[in-house]
């Protein structure tokens, strides 16, 4: 990869927002590590793909990420992003979502919720993600009604 880390991060997030699991997986190194929040650390492409598969199958409705902040350290091959994850469970977007999630989001928030987090990325010398570490201070997302605002 000849891109800067900022370009790689933008393309990676874009692959989530225009859902393409194969494209997302193409950013990871073979031996990558993924820490999905409070769950155990996952190792290797197969385990990471299995963790991401439900969201690409629509189990959480239509999911998009808005990045608020990006911090890049090219020298150490590190990046951190702070984001809002927005879930739209209205209409067809919620058709494949887990029924309880769909019901709760629609009853409490009109079908659109969001939560916030950050990811720390480590990159190998080829520019592939060798580590993706997602952090939050809660076991389950702190749902709130989605707001229609642009990233800061």
Tab-separated table of N, CA, C and O in Angstrom, residues 54-131:
chain	number	residue	atom	x	y	z
A	54	UNK	N	-21.934	-10.192	11.173
A	54	UNK	CA	-23.313	-9.816	11.501
A	54	UNK	C	-23.668	-8.374	11.129
A	54	UNK	O	-24.765	-8.103	10.647
A	55	UNK	N	-22.751	-7.445	11.329
A	55	UNK	CA	-23.087	-6.068	10.990
A	55	UNK	C	-23.201	-5.877	9.485
A	55	UNK	O	-24.010	-5.079	9.023
A	56	UNK	N	-22.443	-6.614	8.695
A	56	UNK	CA	-22.550	-6.521	7.240
A	56	UNK	C	-23.770	-7.276	6.718
A	56	UNK	O	-24.210	-7.032	5.603
A	57	UNK	N	-24.316	-8.170	7.536
A	57	UNK	CA	-25.535	-8.892	7.172
A	57	UNK	C	-26.789	-8.130	7.605
A	57	UNK	O	-27.905	-8.607	7.428
A	58	UNK	N	-26.611	-6.938	8.195
A	58	UNK	CA	-27.758	-6.119	8.587
A	58	UNK	C	-28.355	-6.457	9.937
A	58	UNK	O	-29.450	-5.999	10.261
A	59	UNK	N	-27.643	-7.220	10.758
A	59	UNK	CA	-28.195	-7.631	12.058
A	59	UNK	C	-28.396	-6.465	13.015
A	59	UNK	O	-29.084	-6.582	14.016
A	60	UNK	N	-27.781	-5.307	12.700
A	60	UNK	CA	-27.919	-4.110	13.530
A	60	UNK	C	-28.539	-2.968	12.733
A	60	UNK	O	-28.413	-1.807	13.105
A	61	UNK	N	-29.198	-3.300	11.638
A	61	UNK	CA	-29.758	-2.280	10.758
A	61	UNK	C	-28.685	-1.713	9.859
A	61	UNK	O	-27.614	-2.290	9.699
A	62	UNK	N	-28.958	-0.570	9.267
A	62	UNK	CA	-27.961	0.113	8.444
A	62	UNK	C	-27.003	0.837	9.381
A	62	UNK	O	-27.415	1.649	10.202
A	63	UNK	N	-25.721	0.524	9.271
A	63	UNK	CA	-24.712	1.045	10.182
A	63	UNK	C	-23.764	1.968	9.425
A	63	UNK	O	-23.266	1.601	8.366
A	64	UNK	N	-23.543	3.159	9.979
A	64	UNK	CA	-22.545	4.068	9.413
A	64	UNK	C	-21.710	4.657	10.541
A	64	UNK	O	-22.174	4.761	11.683
A	65	UNK	N	-20.504	5.034	10.193
A	65	UNK	CA	-19.592	5.646	11.150
A	65	UNK	C	-19.256	7.054	10.688
A	65	UNK	O	-18.882	7.258	9.538
A	66	UNK	N	-19.391	7.996	11.587
A	66	UNK	CA	-18.948	9.371	11.353
A	66	UNK	C	-17.719	9.594	12.220
A	66	UNK	O	-17.786	9.455	13.445
A	67	UNK	N	-16.621	9.923	11.582
A	67	UNK	CA	-15.371	10.144	12.302
A	67	UNK	C	-15.284	11.606	12.714
A	67	UNK	O	-15.395	12.500	11.881
A	68	UNK	N	-15.094	11.835	14.013
A	68	UNK	CA	-14.961	13.191	14.552
A	68	UNK	C	-13.512	13.654	14.569
A	68	UNK	O	-13.218	14.799	14.266
A	69	UNK	N	-12.632	12.770	15.013
A	69	UNK	CA	-11.225	13.125	15.167
A	69	UNK	C	-10.358	11.990	14.645
A	69	UNK	O	-10.694	10.815	14.818
A	70	UNK	N	-9.239	12.366	14.051
A	70	UNK	CA	-8.240	11.403	13.601
A	70	UNK	C	-6.880	11.895	14.058
A	70	UNK	O	-6.535	13.054	13.837
A	71	UNK	N	-6.129	11.021	14.714
A	71	UNK	CA	-4.773	11.329	15.137
A	71	UNK	C	-3.862	10.298	14.481
A	71	UNK	O	-4.077	9.098	14.642
A	72	UNK	N	-2.867	10.780	13.746
A	72	UNK	CA	-1.984	9.903	12.980
A	72	UNK	C	-0.551	10.056	13.476
A	72	UNK	O	-0.069	11.170	13.675
A	73	UNK	N	0.132	8.940	13.646
A	73	UNK	CA	1.561	8.917	13.924
A	73	UNK	C	2.202	8.048	12.844
A	73	UNK	O	2.313	6.827	13.004
A	74	UNK	N	2.576	8.673	11.727
A	74	UNK	CA	3.154	7.935	10.591
A	74	UNK	C	4.444	7.215	10.996
A	74	UNK	O	4.684	6.091	10.561
A	75	UNK	N	5.273	7.859	11.804
A	75	UNK	CA	6.563	7.293	12.177
A	75	UNK	C	6.398	5.968	12.915
A	75	UNK	O	7.094	4.995	12.620
A	76	UNK	N	5.475	5.919	13.854
A	76	UNK	CA	5.253	4.692	14.631
A	76	UNK	C	4.187	3.799	14.019
A	76	UNK	O	3.858	2.761	14.574
A	77	UNK	N	3.600	4.228	12.882
A	77	UNK	CA	2.550	3.473	12.179
A	77	UNK	C	1.355	3.207	13.105
A	77	UNK	O	0.910	2.082	13.285
A	78	UNK	N	0.822	4.303	13.658
A	78	UNK	CA	-0.333	4.240	14.553
A	78	UNK	C	-1.346	5.283	14.118
A	78	UNK	O	-0.999	6.329	13.584
A	79	UNK	N	-2.611	5.013	14.413
A	79	UNK	CA	-3.683	5.984	14.163
A	79	UNK	C	-4.785	5.745	15.183
A	79	UNK	O	-4.999	4.618	15.635
A	80	UNK	N	-5.476	6.807	15.530
A	80	UNK	CA	-6.627	6.721	16.428
A	80	UNK	C	-7.749	7.548	15.826
A	80	UNK	O	-7.507	8.638	15.324
A	81	UNK	N	-8.958	6.991	15.855
A	81	UNK	CA	-10.133	7.745	15.416
A	81	UNK	C	-11.183	7.718	16.523
A	81	UNK	O	-11.332	6.725	17.231
A	82	UNK	N	-11.880	8.841	16.657
A	82	UNK	CA	-13.038	8.934	17.554
A	82	UNK	C	-14.247	9.078	16.660
A	82	UNK	O	-14.255	9.899	15.738
A	83	UNK	N	-15.284	8.262	16.913
A	83	UNK	CA	-16.400	8.170	15.979
A	83	UNK	C	-17.741	8.057	16.675
A	83	UNK	O	-17.823	7.768	17.863
A	84	UNK	N	-18.783	8.276	15.873
A	84	UNK	CA	-20.157	7.946	16.258
A	84	UNK	C	-20.603	6.826	15.320
A	84	UNK	O	-20.428	6.923	14.109
A	85	UNK	N	-21.134	5.779	15.891
A	85	UNK	CA	-21.722	4.690	15.105
A	85	UNK	C	-23.230	4.921	15.098
A	85	UNK	O	-23.869	4.933	16.141
A	86	UNK	N	-23.766	5.124	13.912
A	86	UNK	CA	-25.193	5.402	13.764
A	86	UNK	C	-25.891	4.174	13.173
A	86	UNK	O	-25.452	3.631	12.168
A	87	UNK	N	-26.963	3.764	13.844
A	87	UNK	CA	-27.759	2.617	13.391
A	87	UNK	C	-29.134	3.113	12.980
A	87	UNK	O	-29.795	3.816	13.733
A	88	UNK	N	-29.531	2.733	11.787
A	88	UNK	CA	-30.863	3.065	11.283
A	88	UNK	C	-31.642	1.760	11.177
A	88	UNK	O	-31.318	0.902	10.361
A	89	UNK	N	-32.646	1.616	12.019
A	89	UNK	CA	-33.459	0.407	12.052
A	89	UNK	C	-34.870	0.676	11.548
A	89	UNK	O	-35.793	-0.067	11.835
A	90	UNK	N	-35.034	1.747	10.787
A	90	UNK	CA	-36.347	2.087	10.242
A	90	UNK	C	-36.566	1.345	8.925
A	90	UNK	O	-35.617	0.978	8.236
A	91	UNK	N	-37.812	1.131	8.576
A	91	UNK	CA	-38.183	0.547	7.284
A	91	UNK	C	-37.368	-0.673	6.917
A	91	UNK	O	-37.111	-1.541	7.747
A	92	UNK	N	-36.939	-0.734	5.659
A	92	UNK	CA	-36.157	-1.877	5.171
A	92	UNK	C	-34.813	-2.012	5.864
A	92	UNK	O	-34.243	-3.101	5.912
A	93	UNK	N	-34.284	-0.911	6.397
A	93	UNK	CA	-32.989	-0.978	7.076
A	93	UNK	C	-33.029	-1.907	8.285
A	93	UNK	O	-32.019	-2.497	8.635
A	94	UNK	N	-34.176	-2.022	8.927
A	94	UNK	CA	-34.293	-2.869	10.106
A	94	UNK	C	-34.805	-4.267	9.820
A	94	UNK	O	-34.920	-5.080	10.724
A	95	UNK	N	-35.066	-4.557	8.568
A	95	UNK	CA	-35.690	-5.835	8.196
A	95	UNK	C	-34.898	-7.051	8.678
A	95	UNK	O	-35.465	-8.022	9.154
A	96	UNK	N	-33.572	-7.009	8.586
A	96	UNK	CA	-32.748	-8.158	8.982
A	96	UNK	C	-32.151	-8.008	10.378
A	96	UNK	O	-31.391	-8.846	10.828
A	97	UNK	N	-32.496	-6.918	11.053
A	97	UNK	CA	-31.945	-6.669	12.390
A	97	UNK	C	-32.536	-7.637	13.406
A	97	UNK	O	-33.626	-8.180	13.217
A	98	UNK	N	-31.810	-7.819	14.490
A	98	UNK	CA	-32.297	-8.656	15.578
A	98	UNK	C	-33.613	-8.067	16.068
A	98	UNK	O	-33.701	-6.856	16.315
A	99	UNK	N	-34.656	-8.888	16.204
A	99	UNK	CA	-35.994	-8.364	16.540
A	99	UNK	C	-36.039	-7.509	17.805
A	99	UNK	O	-36.664	-6.462	17.806
A	100	UNK	N	-35.384	-7.940	18.862
A	100	UNK	CA	-35.419	-7.178	20.112
A	100	UNK	C	-34.738	-5.815	19.928
A	100	UNK	O	-35.246	-4.796	20.400
A	101	UNK	N	-33.626	-5.793	19.240
A	101	UNK	CA	-32.934	-4.531	18.970
A	101	UNK	C	-33.821	-3.615	18.133
A	101	UNK	O	-33.967	-2.428	18.440
A	102	UNK	N	-34.400	-4.166	17.099
A	102	UNK	CA	-35.275	-3.380	16.216
A	102	UNK	C	-36.451	-2.811	17.005
A	102	UNK	O	-36.748	-1.623	16.915
A	103	UNK	N	-37.093	-3.630	17.812
A	103	UNK	CA	-38.241	-3.178	18.606
A	103	UNK	C	-37.826	-2.081	19.577
A	103	UNK	O	-38.475	-1.051	19.666
A	104	UNK	N	-36.735	-2.310	20.318
A	104	UNK	CA	-36.277	-1.336	21.308
A	104	UNK	C	-35.917	-0.010	20.649
A	104	UNK	O	-36.339	1.056	21.103
A	105	UNK	N	-35.148	-0.064	19.574
A	105	UNK	CA	-34.721	1.174	18.901
A	105	UNK	C	-35.915	1.937	18.342
A	105	UNK	O	-35.972	3.161	18.419
A	106	UNK	N	-36.877	1.209	17.806
A	106	UNK	CA	-38.051	1.878	17.248
A	106	UNK	C	-38.946	2.452	18.353
A	106	UNK	O	-39.431	3.572	18.247
A	107	UNK	N	-39.159	1.670	19.419
A	107	UNK	CA	-40.047	2.115	20.498
A	107	UNK	C	-39.447	3.281	21.290
A	107	UNK	O	-40.150	4.228	21.631
A	108	UNK	N	-38.173	3.219	21.565
A	108	UNK	CA	-37.536	4.221	22.436
A	108	UNK	C	-36.983	5.422	21.668
A	108	UNK	O	-36.990	6.532	22.159
A	109	UNK	N	-36.477	5.185	20.437
A	109	UNK	CA	-35.743	6.240	19.736
A	109	UNK	C	-36.216	6.485	18.307
A	109	UNK	O	-35.516	7.135	17.535
A	110	UNK	N	-37.352	5.955	17.940
A	110	UNK	CA	-37.843	6.166	16.585
A	110	UNK	C	-37.069	5.394	15.525
A	110	UNK	O	-37.180	5.689	14.336
A	111	UNK	N	-36.274	4.427	15.947
A	111	UNK	CA	-35.568	3.564	15.006
A	111	UNK	C	-34.160	3.998	14.649
A	111	UNK	O	-33.464	3.288	13.933
A	112	UNK	N	-33.734	5.140	15.143
A	112	UNK	CA	-32.371	5.606	14.840
A	112	UNK	C	-31.633	5.870	16.154
A	112	UNK	O	-32.066	6.687	16.965
A	113	UNK	N	-30.509	5.165	16.321
A	113	UNK	CA	-29.705	5.314	17.530
A	113	UNK	C	-28.247	5.524	17.141
A	113	UNK	O	-27.852	5.276	15.999
A	114	UNK	N	-27.480	5.963	18.111
A	114	UNK	CA	-26.050	6.118	17.895
A	114	UNK	C	-25.313	5.852	19.194
A	114	UNK	O	-25.897	5.917	20.273
A	115	UNK	N	-24.054	5.530	19.070
A	115	UNK	CA	-23.175	5.408	20.221
A	115	UNK	C	-21.787	5.833	19.776
A	115	UNK	O	-21.530	5.985	18.589
A	116	UNK	N	-20.917	6.071	20.741
A	116	UNK	CA	-19.620	6.662	20.457
A	116	UNK	C	-18.494	5.757	20.935
A	116	UNK	O	-18.646	5.024	21.893
A	117	UNK	N	-17.383	5.850	20.260
A	117	UNK	CA	-16.222	5.065	20.650
A	117	UNK	C	-14.975	5.564	19.975
A	117	UNK	O	-14.985	6.590	19.296
A	118	UNK	N	-13.903	4.819	20.169
A	118	UNK	CA	-12.685	5.130	19.457
A	118	UNK	C	-11.951	3.845	19.132
A	118	UNK	O	-12.105	2.827	19.797
A	119	UNK	N	-11.182	3.914	18.063
A	119	UNK	CA	-10.358	2.797	17.621
A	119	UNK	C	-8.916	3.251	17.563
A	119	UNK	O	-8.616	4.351	17.082
A	120	UNK	N	-8.027	2.399	18.056
A	120	UNK	CA	-6.597	2.597	17.907
A	120	UNK	C	-6.126	1.547	16.909
A	120	UNK	O	-6.426	0.357	17.066
A	121	UNK	N	-5.422	1.994	15.880
A	121	UNK	CA	-4.927	1.104	14.828
A	121	UNK	C	-3.411	1.029	14.892
A	121	UNK	O	-2.739	2.039	15.071
A	122	UNK	N	-2.884	-0.172	14.686
A	122	UNK	CA	-1.456	-0.394	14.475
A	122	UNK	C	-1.322	-0.917	13.048
A	122	UNK	O	-2.150	-1.733	12.601
A	123	UNK	N	-0.298	-0.478	12.351
A	123	UNK	CA	-0.066	-0.884	10.966
A	123	UNK	C	1.288	-1.556	10.842
A	123	UNK	O	2.252	-1.151	11.499
A	124	UNK	N	1.351	-2.572	9.967
A	124	UNK	CA	2.638	-3.209	9.701
A	124	UNK	C	3.411	-2.371	8.673
A	124	UNK	O	2.923	-1.330	8.215
A	125	UNK	N	4.593	-2.815	8.309
A	125	UNK	CA	5.428	-2.041	7.392
A	125	UNK	C	4.856	-1.987	5.975
A	125	UNK	O	5.265	-1.135	5.187
A	126	UNK	N	3.904	-2.866	5.647
A	126	UNK	CA	3.238	-2.840	4.340
A	126	UNK	C	2.002	-1.941	4.341
A	126	UNK	O	1.309	-1.838	3.331
A	127	UNK	N	1.681	-1.319	5.483
A	127	UNK	CA	0.520	-0.444	5.570
A	127	UNK	C	-0.781	-1.165	5.856
A	127	UNK	O	-1.855	-0.581	5.780
A	128	UNK	N	-0.708	-2.446	6.218
A	128	UNK	CA	-1.906	-3.208	6.567
A	128	UNK	C	-2.153	-3.093	8.071
A	128	UNK	O	-1.227	-2.922	8.869
A	129	UNK	N	-3.415	-3.211	8.462
A	129	UNK	CA	-3.771	-3.144	9.881
A	129	UNK	C	-3.292	-4.414	10.566
A	129	UNK	O	-3.732	-5.516	10.230
A	130	UNK	N	-2.395	-4.243	11.530
A	130	UNK	CA	-1.921	-5.397	12.299
A	130	UNK	C	-2.627	-5.476	13.653
A	130	UNK	O	-2.614	-6.515	14.296
A	131	UNK	N	-3.248	-4.372	14.058
A	131	UNK	CA	-4.012	-4.346	15.296
A	131	UNK	C	-5.099	-3.294	15.232
A	131	UNK	O	-4.861	-2.186	14.751
